[in-house]
Tab-separated table of C-alpha atoms (C1' of nucleotides) in Angstrom:
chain	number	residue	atom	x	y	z
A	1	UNK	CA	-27.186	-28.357	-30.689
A	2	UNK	CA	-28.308	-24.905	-30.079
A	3	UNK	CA	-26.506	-21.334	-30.679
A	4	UNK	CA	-25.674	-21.093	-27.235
A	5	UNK	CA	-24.360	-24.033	-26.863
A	6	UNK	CA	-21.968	-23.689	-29.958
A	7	UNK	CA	-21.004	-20.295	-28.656
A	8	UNK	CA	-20.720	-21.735	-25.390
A	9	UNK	CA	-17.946	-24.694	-26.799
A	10	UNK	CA	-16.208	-22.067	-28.546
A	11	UNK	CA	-15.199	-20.084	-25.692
A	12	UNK	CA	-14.411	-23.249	-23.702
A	13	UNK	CA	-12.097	-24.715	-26.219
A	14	UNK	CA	-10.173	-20.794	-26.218
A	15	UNK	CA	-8.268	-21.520	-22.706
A	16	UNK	CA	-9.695	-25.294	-21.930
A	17	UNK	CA	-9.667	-27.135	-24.693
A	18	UNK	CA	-5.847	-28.377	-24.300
A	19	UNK	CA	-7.084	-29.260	-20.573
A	20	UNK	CA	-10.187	-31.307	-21.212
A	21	UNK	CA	-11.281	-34.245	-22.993
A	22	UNK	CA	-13.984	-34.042	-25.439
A	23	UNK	CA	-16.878	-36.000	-23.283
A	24	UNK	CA	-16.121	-33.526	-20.146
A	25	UNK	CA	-16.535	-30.380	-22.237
A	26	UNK	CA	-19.625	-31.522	-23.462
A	27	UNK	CA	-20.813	-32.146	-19.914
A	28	UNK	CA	-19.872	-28.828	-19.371
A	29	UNK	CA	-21.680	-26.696	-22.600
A	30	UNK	CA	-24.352	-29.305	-21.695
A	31	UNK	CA	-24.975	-27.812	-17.532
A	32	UNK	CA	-22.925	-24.200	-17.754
A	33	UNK	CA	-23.670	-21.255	-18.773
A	34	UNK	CA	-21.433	-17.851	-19.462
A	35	UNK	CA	-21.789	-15.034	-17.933
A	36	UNK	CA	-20.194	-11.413	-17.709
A	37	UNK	CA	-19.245	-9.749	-14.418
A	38	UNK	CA	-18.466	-5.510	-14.095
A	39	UNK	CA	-15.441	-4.519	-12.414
A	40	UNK	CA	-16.041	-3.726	-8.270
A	41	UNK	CA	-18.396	-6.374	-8.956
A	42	UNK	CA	-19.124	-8.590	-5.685
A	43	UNK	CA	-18.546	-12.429	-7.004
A	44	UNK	CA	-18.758	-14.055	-3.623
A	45	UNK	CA	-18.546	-13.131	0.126
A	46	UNK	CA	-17.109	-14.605	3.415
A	47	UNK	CA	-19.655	-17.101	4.883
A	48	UNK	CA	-21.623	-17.406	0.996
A	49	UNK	CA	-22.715	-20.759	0.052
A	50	UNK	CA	-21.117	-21.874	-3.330
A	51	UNK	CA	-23.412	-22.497	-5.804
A	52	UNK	CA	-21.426	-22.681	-9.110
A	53	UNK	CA	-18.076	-23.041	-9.395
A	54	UNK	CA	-16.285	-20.555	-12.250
A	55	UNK	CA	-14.195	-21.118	-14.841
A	56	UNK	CA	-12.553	-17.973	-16.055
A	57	UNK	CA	-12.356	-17.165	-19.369
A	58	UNK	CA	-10.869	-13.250	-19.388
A	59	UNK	CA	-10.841	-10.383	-16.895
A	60	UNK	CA	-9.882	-10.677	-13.430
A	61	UNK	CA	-11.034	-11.551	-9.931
A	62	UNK	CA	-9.162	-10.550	-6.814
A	63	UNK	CA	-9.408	-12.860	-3.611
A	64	UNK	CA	-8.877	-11.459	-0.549
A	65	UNK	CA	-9.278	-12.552	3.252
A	66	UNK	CA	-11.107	-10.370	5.615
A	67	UNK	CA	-11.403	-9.243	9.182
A	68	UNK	CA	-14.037	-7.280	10.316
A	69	UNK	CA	-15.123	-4.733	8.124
A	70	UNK	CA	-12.190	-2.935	6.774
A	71	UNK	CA	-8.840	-4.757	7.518
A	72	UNK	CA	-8.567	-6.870	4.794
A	73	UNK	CA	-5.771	-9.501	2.812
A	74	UNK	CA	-4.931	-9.751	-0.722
A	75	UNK	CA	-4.163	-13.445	-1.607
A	76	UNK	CA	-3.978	-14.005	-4.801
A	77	UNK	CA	-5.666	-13.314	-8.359
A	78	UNK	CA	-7.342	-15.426	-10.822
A	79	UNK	CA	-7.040	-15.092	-14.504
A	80	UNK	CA	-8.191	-16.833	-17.699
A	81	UNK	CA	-7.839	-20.361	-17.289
A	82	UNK	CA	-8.069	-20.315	-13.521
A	83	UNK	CA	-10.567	-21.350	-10.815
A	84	UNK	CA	-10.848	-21.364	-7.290
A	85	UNK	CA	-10.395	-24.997	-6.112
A	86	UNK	CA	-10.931	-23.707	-2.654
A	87	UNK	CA	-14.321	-22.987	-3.890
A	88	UNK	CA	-14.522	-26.148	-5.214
A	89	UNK	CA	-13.717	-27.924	-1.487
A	90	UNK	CA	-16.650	-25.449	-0.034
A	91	UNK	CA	-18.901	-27.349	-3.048
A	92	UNK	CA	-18.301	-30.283	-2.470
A	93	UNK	CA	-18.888	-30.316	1.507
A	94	UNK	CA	-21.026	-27.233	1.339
A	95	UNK	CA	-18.969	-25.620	3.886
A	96	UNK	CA	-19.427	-21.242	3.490
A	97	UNK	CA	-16.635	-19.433	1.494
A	98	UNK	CA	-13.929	-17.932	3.905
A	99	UNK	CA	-13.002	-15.768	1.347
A	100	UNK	CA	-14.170	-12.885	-0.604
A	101	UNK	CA	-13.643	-12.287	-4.161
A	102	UNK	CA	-13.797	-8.990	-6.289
A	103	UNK	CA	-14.011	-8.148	-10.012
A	104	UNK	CA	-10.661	-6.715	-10.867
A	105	UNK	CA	-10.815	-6.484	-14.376
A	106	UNK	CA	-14.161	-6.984	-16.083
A	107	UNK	CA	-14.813	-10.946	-15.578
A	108	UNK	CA	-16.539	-13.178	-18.686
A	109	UNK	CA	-16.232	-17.142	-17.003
A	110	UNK	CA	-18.469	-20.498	-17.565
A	111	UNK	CA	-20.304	-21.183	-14.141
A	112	UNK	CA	-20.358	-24.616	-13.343
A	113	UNK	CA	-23.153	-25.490	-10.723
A	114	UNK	CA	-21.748	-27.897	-8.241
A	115	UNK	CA	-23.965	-30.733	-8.709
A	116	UNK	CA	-22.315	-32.554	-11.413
A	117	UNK	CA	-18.231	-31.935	-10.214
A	118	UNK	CA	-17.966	-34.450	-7.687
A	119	UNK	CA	-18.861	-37.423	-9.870
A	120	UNK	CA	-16.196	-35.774	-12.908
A	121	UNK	CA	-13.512	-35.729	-10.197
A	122	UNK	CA	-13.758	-39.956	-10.558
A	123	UNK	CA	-15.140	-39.977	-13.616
A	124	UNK	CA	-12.408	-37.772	-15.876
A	125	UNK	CA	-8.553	-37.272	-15.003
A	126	UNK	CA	-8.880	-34.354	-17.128
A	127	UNK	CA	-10.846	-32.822	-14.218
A	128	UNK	CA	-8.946	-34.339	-11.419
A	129	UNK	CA	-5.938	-32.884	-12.387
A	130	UNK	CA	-7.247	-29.393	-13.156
A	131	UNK	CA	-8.542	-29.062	-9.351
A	132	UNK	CA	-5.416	-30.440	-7.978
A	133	UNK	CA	-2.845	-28.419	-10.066
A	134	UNK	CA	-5.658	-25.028	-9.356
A	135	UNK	CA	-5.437	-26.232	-5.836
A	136	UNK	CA	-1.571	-26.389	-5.964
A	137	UNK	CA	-1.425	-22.995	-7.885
A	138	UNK	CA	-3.305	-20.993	-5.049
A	139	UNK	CA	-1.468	-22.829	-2.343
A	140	UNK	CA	1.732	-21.081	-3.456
A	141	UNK	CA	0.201	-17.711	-4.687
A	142	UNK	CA	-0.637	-17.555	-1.104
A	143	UNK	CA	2.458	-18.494	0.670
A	144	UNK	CA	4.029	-16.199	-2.248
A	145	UNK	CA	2.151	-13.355	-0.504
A	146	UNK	CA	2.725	-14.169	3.051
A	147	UNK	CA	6.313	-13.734	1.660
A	148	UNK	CA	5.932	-10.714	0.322
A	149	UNK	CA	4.080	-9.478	3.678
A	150	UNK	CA	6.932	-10.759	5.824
A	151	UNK	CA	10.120	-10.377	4.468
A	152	UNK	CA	9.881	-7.595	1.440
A	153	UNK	CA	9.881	-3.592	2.238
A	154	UNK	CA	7.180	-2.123	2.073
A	155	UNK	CA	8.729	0.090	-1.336
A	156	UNK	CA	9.424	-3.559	-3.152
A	157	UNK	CA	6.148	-4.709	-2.374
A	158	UNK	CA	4.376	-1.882	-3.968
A	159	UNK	CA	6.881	-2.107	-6.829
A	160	UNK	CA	5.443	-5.876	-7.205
A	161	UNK	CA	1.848	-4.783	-7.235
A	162	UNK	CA	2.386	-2.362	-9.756
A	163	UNK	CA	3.795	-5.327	-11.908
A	164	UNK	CA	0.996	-7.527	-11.230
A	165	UNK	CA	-1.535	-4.918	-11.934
A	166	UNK	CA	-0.195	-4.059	-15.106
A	167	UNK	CA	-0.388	-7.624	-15.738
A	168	UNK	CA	-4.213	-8.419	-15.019
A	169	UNK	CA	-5.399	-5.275	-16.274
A	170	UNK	CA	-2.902	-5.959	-19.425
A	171	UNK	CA	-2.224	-1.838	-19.689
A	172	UNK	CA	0.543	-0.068	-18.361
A	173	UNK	CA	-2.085	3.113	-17.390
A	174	UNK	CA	-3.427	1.920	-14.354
A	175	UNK	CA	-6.541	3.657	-13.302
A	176	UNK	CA	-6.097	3.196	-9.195
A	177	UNK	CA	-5.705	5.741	-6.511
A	178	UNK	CA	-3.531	5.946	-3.670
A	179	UNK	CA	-5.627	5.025	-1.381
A	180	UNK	CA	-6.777	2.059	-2.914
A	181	UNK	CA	-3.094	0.818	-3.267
A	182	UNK	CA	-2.176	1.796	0.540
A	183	UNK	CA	-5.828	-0.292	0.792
A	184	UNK	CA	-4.119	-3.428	-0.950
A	185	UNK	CA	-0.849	-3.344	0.096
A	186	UNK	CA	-1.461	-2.685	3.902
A	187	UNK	CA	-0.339	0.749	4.009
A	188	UNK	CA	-1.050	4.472	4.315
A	189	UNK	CA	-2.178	6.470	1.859
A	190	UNK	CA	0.615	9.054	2.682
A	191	UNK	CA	3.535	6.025	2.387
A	192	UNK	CA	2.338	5.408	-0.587
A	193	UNK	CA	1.805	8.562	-2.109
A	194	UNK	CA	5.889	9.216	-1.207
A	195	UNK	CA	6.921	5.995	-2.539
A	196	UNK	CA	4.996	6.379	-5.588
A	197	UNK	CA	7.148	9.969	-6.229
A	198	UNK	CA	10.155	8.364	-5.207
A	199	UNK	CA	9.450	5.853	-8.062
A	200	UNK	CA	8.596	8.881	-10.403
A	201	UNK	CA	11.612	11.104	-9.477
A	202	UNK	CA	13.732	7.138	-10.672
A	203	UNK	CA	11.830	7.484	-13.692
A	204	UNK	CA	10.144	4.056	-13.089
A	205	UNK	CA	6.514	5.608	-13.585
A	206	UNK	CA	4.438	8.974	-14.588
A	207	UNK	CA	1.893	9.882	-11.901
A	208	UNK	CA	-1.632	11.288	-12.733
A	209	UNK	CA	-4.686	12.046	-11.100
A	210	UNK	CA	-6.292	8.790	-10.712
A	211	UNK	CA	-3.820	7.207	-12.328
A	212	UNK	CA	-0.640	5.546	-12.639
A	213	UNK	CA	1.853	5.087	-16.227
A	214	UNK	CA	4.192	2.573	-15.395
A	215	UNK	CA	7.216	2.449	-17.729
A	216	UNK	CA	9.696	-0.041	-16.179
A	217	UNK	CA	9.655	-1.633	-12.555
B	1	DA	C1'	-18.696	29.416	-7.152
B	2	DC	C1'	-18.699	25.743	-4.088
B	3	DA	C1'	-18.094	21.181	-2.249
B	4	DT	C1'	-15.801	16.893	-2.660
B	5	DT	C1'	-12.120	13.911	-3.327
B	6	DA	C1'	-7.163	12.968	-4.643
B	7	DA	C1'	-2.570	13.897	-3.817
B	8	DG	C1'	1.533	16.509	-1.666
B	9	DT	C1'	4.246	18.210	2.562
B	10	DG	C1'	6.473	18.925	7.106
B	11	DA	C1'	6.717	17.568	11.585
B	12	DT	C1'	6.370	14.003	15.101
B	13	DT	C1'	6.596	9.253	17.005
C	1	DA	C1'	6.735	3.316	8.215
C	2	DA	C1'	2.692	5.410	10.321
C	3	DT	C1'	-0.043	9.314	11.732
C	4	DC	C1'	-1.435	14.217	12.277
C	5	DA	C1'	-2.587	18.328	10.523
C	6	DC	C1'	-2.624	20.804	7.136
C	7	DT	C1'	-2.169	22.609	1.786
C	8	DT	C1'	-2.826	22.308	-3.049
C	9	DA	C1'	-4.936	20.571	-7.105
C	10	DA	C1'	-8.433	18.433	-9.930
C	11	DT	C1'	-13.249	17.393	-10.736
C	12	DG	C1'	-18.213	17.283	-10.419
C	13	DT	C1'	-22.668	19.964	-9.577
DNA sequence: ACATTAAGTGATT
DNA sequence: AATCACTTAATGT
């Protein structure tokens, strides 16, 4: 066994070794390889073909539906120990990704390439269960934000993505503008610029150029 | 010093 | 809650 491939089982075992048997994690450090994404990084667009299917290990990646160019839909987030099972569907049938995904938070993962996963899904429960629970997992991250879109103001839904960027980016200085909230939450940059002072004048968070200190939400 | 981009404000729908 | 039409403030060149 090579370096990599000791390095490689190392950072496997860190958030997948509970979820794994032994022979499917060495199928995996046998055909996977790590890799780091940037933050604003592009990991895959609407109407890609999936090649690999990713298995974070820290960082961030934000999923979002989109219309034409601009109008877009958050859905959900994956973090360490996550992976898009709809990505593994669009694998397995080759069908093109209907979503987009963005670096959040700079992205280290194990990229799987398809062409071994469909025989694991018979061949280790391990496996089987991982996709179905993932699968499960985004189904109600994304009713969660249809939710959120339909019955929560617009001044509780920003007060939720605050809290859920504080938790992927694991620091309570958020470096975000306004516009780039308004952008994520389906609003104005205005709205939000008010709601974010009506939040500061509560004493809920300290506003900066560029950035947010959230103290309690 | 100047241009660019972020954020704040009042009025209007 | 959104949009307009501005102003003010911070930052980069």
């Amino acid at each position: 066994m090579n370096t990599q491939e000791i390095l490689l089982r190392e950072k496997l075992s860190e958030h997948y070794a509970s979820v794994f048997e032994k022979d499917l994690i060495d199928e995996i450090v046998d055909i996977g390889y790590c890799d780091k994404l940037k933050s604003g990084e592009l990991l895959i667009d609407i109407d890609d073909e999936m090649t690999h299917i990713p298995l974070i290990l820290r960082g961030a990646v934000k999923i979002i539906r989109q219309e034409k160019e601009g109008e877009e839909l958050v859905l959900y987030y994956l973090e360490k120990g996550d992976t898009c099972a709809i990505s593994f569907v669009n694998c397995i049938n080759r069908k093109k990704s209907i979503f987009k995904g963005i670096v959040e938070k700079d992205v280290e993962a194990i990229f799987v390439p398809v062409g071994r996963i469909d025989d694991w899904l018979t061949k280790y429960r391990s496996w089987r269960y991982f996709i179905i629970d993932s699968y499960h997992e985004r189904l109600l991250e994304m009713v969660e934000s249809i939710d959120s879109h339909a019955f929560m103001s617009l001044d509780d839904r920003l007060q939720k993505y605050l809290a859920t960027q504080v938790k992927i980016t694991k620091d309570k200085n958020l470096v975000i503008t306004h516009r780039e909230i308004a952008n994520d939450i389906n609003s104005s940059r205005i709205v939000v610029s008010r709601l974010l002072k009506r939040l500061e004048i509560a004493g809920k968070i300290e506003i900066r150029r560029n950035k947010i200190i959230v103290k309690k939400i």
